[in-house]
PDB file of C-alpha atoms in Angstrom:
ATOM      1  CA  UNK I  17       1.365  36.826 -42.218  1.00 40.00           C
ATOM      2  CA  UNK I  18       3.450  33.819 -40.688  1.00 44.00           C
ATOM      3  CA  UNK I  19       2.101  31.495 -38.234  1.00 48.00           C
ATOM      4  CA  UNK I  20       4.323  32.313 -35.002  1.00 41.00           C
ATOM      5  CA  UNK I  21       7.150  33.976 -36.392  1.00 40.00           C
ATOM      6  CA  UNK I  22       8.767  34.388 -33.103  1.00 39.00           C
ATOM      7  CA  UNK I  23      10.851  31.740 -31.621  1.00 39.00           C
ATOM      8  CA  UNK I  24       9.668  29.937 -28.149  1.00 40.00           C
ATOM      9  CA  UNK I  25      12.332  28.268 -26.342  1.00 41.00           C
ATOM     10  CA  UNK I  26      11.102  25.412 -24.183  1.00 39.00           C
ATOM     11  CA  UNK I  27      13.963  24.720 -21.431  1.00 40.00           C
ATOM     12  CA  UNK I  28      13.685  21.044 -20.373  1.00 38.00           C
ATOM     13  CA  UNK I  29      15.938  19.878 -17.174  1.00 38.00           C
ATOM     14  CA  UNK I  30      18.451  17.220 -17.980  1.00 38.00           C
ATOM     15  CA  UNK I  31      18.049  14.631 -15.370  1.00 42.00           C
ATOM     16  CA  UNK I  32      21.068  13.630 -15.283  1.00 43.00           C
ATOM     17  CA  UNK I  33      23.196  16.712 -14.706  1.00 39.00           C
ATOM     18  CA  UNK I  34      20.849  17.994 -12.132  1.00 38.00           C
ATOM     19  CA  UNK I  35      24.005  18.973 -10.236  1.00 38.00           C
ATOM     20  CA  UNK I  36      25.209  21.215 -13.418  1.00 36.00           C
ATOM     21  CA  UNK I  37      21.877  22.991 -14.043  1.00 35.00           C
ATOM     22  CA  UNK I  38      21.994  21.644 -17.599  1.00 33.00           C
ATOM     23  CA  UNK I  39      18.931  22.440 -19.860  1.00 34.00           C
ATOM     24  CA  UNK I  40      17.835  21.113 -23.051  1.00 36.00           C
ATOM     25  CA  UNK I  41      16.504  23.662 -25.723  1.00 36.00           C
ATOM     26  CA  UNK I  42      13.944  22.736 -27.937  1.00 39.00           C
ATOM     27  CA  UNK I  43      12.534  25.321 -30.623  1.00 40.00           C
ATOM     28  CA  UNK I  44       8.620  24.518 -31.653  1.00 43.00           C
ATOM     29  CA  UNK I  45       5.403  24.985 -32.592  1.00 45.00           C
ATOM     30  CA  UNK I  46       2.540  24.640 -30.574  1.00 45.00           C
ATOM     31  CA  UNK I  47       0.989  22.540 -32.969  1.00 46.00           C
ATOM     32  CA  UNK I  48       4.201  20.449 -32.762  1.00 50.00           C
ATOM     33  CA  UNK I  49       4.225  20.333 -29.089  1.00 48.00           C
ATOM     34  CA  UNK I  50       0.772  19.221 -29.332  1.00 49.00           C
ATOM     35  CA  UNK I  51       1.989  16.108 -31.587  1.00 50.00           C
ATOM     36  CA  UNK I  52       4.913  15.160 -28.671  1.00 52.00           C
ATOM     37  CA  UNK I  53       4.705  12.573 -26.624  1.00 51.00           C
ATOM     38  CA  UNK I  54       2.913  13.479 -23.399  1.00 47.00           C
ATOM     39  CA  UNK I  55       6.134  11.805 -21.202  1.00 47.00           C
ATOM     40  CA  UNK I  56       8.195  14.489 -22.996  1.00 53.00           C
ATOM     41  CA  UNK I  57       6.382  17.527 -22.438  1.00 47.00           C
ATOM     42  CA  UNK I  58       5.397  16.692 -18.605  1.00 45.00           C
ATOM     43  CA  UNK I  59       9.247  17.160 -18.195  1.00 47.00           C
ATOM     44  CA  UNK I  60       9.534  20.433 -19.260  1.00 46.00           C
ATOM     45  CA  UNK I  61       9.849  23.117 -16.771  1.00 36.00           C
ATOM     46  CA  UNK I  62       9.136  26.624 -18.302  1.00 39.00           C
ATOM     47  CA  UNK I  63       8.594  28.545 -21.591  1.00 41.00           C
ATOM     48  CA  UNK I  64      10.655  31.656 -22.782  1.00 43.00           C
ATOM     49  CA  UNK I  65      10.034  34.307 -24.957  1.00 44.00           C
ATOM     50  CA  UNK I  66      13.129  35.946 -26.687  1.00 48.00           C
ATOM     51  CA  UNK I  67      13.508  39.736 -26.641  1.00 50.00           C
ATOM     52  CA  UNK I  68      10.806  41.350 -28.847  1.00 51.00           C
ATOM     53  CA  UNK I  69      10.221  45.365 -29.903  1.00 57.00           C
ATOM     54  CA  UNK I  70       7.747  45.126 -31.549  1.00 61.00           C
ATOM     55  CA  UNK I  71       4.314  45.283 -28.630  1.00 63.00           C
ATOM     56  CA  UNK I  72       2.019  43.382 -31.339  1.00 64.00           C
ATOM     57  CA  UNK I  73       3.988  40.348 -31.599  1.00 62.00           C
ATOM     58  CA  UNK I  74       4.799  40.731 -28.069  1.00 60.00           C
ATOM     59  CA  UNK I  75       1.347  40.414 -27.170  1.00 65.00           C
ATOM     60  CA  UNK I  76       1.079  37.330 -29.610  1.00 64.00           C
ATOM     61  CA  UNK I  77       3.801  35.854 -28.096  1.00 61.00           C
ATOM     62  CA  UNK I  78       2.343  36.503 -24.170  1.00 63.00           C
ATOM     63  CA  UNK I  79      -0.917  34.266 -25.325  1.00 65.00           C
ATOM     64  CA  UNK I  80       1.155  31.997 -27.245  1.00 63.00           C
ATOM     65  CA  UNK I  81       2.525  31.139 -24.203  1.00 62.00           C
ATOM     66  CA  UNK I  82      -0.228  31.136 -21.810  1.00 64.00           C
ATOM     67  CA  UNK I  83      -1.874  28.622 -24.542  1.00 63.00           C
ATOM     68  CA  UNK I  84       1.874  26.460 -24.218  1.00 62.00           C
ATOM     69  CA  UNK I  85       1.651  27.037 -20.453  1.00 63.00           C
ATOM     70  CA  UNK I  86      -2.336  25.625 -19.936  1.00 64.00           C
ATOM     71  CA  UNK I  87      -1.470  22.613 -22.796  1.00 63.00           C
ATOM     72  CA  UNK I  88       1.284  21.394 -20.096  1.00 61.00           C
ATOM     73  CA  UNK I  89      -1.231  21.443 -17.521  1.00 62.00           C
ATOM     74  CA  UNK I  90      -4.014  19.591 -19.339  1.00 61.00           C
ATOM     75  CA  UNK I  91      -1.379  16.955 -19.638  1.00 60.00           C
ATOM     76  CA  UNK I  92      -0.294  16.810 -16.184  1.00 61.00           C
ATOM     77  CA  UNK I  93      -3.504  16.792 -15.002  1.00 59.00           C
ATOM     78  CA  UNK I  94      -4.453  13.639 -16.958  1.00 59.00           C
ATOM     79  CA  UNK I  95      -1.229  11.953 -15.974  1.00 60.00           C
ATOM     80  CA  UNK I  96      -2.072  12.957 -12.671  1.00 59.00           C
ATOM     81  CA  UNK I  97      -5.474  11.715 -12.390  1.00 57.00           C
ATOM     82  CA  UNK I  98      -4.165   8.697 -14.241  1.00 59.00           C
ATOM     83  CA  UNK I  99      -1.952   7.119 -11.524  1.00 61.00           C
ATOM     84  CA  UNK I 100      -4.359   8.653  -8.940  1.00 56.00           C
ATOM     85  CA  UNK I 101      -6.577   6.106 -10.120  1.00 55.00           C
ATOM     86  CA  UNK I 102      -4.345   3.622 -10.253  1.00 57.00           C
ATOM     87  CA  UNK I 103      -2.819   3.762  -6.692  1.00 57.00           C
ATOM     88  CA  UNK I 104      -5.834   4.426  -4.781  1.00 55.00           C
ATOM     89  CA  UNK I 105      -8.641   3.433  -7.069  1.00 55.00           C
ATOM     90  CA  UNK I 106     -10.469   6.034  -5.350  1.00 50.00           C
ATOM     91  CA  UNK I 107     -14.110   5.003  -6.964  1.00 53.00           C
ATOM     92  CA  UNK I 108     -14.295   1.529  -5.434  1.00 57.00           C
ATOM     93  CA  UNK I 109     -12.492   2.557  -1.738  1.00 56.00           C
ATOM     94  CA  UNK I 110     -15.517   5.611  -1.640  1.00 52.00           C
ATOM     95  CA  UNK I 111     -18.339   3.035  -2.642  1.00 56.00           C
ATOM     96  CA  UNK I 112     -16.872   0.405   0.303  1.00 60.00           C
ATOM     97  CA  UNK I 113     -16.940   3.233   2.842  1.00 57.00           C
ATOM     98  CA  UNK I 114     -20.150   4.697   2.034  1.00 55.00           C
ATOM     99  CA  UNK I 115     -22.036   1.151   1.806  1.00 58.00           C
ATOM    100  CA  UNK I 116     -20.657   0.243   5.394  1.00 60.00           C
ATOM    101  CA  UNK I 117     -21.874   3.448   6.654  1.00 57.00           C
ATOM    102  CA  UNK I 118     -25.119   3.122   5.122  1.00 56.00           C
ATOM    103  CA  UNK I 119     -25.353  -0.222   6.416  1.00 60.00           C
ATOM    104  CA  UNK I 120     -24.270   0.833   9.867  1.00 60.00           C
ATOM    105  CA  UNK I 121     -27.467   3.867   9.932  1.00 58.00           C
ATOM    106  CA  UNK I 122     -29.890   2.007   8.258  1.00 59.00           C
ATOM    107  CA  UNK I 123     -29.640  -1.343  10.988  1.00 59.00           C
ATOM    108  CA  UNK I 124     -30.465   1.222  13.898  1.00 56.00           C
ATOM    109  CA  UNK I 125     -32.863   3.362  14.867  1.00 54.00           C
ATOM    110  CA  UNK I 126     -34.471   6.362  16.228  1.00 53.00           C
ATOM    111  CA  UNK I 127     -32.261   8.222  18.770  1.00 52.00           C
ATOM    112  CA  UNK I 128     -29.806   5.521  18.028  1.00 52.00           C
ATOM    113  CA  UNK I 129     -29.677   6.610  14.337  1.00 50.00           C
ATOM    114  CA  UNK I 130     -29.512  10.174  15.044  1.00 53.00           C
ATOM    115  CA  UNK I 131     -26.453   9.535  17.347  1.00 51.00           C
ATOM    116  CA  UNK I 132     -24.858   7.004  14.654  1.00 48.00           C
ATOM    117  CA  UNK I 133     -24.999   9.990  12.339  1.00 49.00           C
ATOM    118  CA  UNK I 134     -23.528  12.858  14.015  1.00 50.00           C
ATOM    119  CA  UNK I 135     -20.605  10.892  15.349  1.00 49.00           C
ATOM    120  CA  UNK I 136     -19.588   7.595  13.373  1.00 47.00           C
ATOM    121  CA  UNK I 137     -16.607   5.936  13.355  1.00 50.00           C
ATOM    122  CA  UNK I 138     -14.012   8.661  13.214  1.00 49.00           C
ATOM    123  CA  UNK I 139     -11.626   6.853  10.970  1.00 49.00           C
ATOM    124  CA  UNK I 140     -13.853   6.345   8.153  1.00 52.00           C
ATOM    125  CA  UNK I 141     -15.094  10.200   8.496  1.00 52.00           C
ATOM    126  CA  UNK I 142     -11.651  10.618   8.158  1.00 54.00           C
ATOM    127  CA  UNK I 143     -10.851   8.444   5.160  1.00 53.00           C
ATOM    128  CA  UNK I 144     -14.132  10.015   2.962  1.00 53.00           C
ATOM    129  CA  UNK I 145     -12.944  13.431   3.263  1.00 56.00           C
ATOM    130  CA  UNK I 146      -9.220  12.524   2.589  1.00 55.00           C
ATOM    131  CA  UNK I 147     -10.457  10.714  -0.641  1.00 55.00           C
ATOM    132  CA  UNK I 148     -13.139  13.897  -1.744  1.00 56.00           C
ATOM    133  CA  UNK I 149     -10.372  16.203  -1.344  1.00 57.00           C
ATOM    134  CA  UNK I 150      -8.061  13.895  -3.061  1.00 57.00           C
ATOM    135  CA  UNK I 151     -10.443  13.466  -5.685  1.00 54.00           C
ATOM    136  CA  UNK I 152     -11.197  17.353  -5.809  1.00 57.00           C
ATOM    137  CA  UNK I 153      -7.510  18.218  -6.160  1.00 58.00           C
ATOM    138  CA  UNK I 154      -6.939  16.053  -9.226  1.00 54.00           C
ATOM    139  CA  UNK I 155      -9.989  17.259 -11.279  1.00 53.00           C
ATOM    140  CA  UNK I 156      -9.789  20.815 -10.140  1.00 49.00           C
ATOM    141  CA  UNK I 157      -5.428  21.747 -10.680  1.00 42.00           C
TER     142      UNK I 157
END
């Protein structure tokens, strides 16, 4: 039997002749694709299977490409998460937040505490969830 005898077609947009709908055709391997550079394949926009009779090899080809499909994802998700961490360096933004807060409860206390809990400064309420869900969105695409 031959490793993936049918032909993928991975369409990648020009950039520059947006305007014209150009695409670039590029016939591989998965185990190619997986040697590419990651820049390259975050570029490319969908995966198509040519016409094929036979339902076997159709089926191959179906989880061929869902395996294509999830190996562009894993790479956008680390590119992702990659310049998430370096715009917002999420870590060390949390851990100032949280320590002021902590700070903040831990000075007062009593009914004083119990008030300082329920409603603290809105903003940096505000700013922890935006950076969880942030944070949540890049680890869980």
């Amino acid at each position: 039997m031959k490793k993936n005898p049918y032909k993928i077609s991975i369409f990648c947009l020009d950039k520059d002749n947006l305007q014209q709908k150009n695409y670039v055709v590029l016939q591989t391997k998965y185990s190619e694709l997986k040697k590419r550079n990651a820049e390259e394949i975050r570029k490319n926009c969908f995966v198509r299977i040519g016409k094929i009779k036979n339902i076997k090899a159709k089926k191959k080809a179906h989880n061929f490409r869902i395996q294509l499909l999830r190996f562009y994802t894993f790479v956008m998700k680390i590119q992702i998460i990659k310049s998430f961490i370096q715009k917002c360096q999420w870590q060390q933004e949390f851990q100032k937040v949280i320590t002021k807060q902590y700070r903040k409860n831990r000075k007062q206390k009593g009914k004083e505490q119990k008030i300082m809990k329920n409603n603290y400064d809105i903003k940096t309420r505000t700013r922890i969830d935006f950076l969880m869900k942030a944070y949540i969105a890049t680890t869980t695409l």
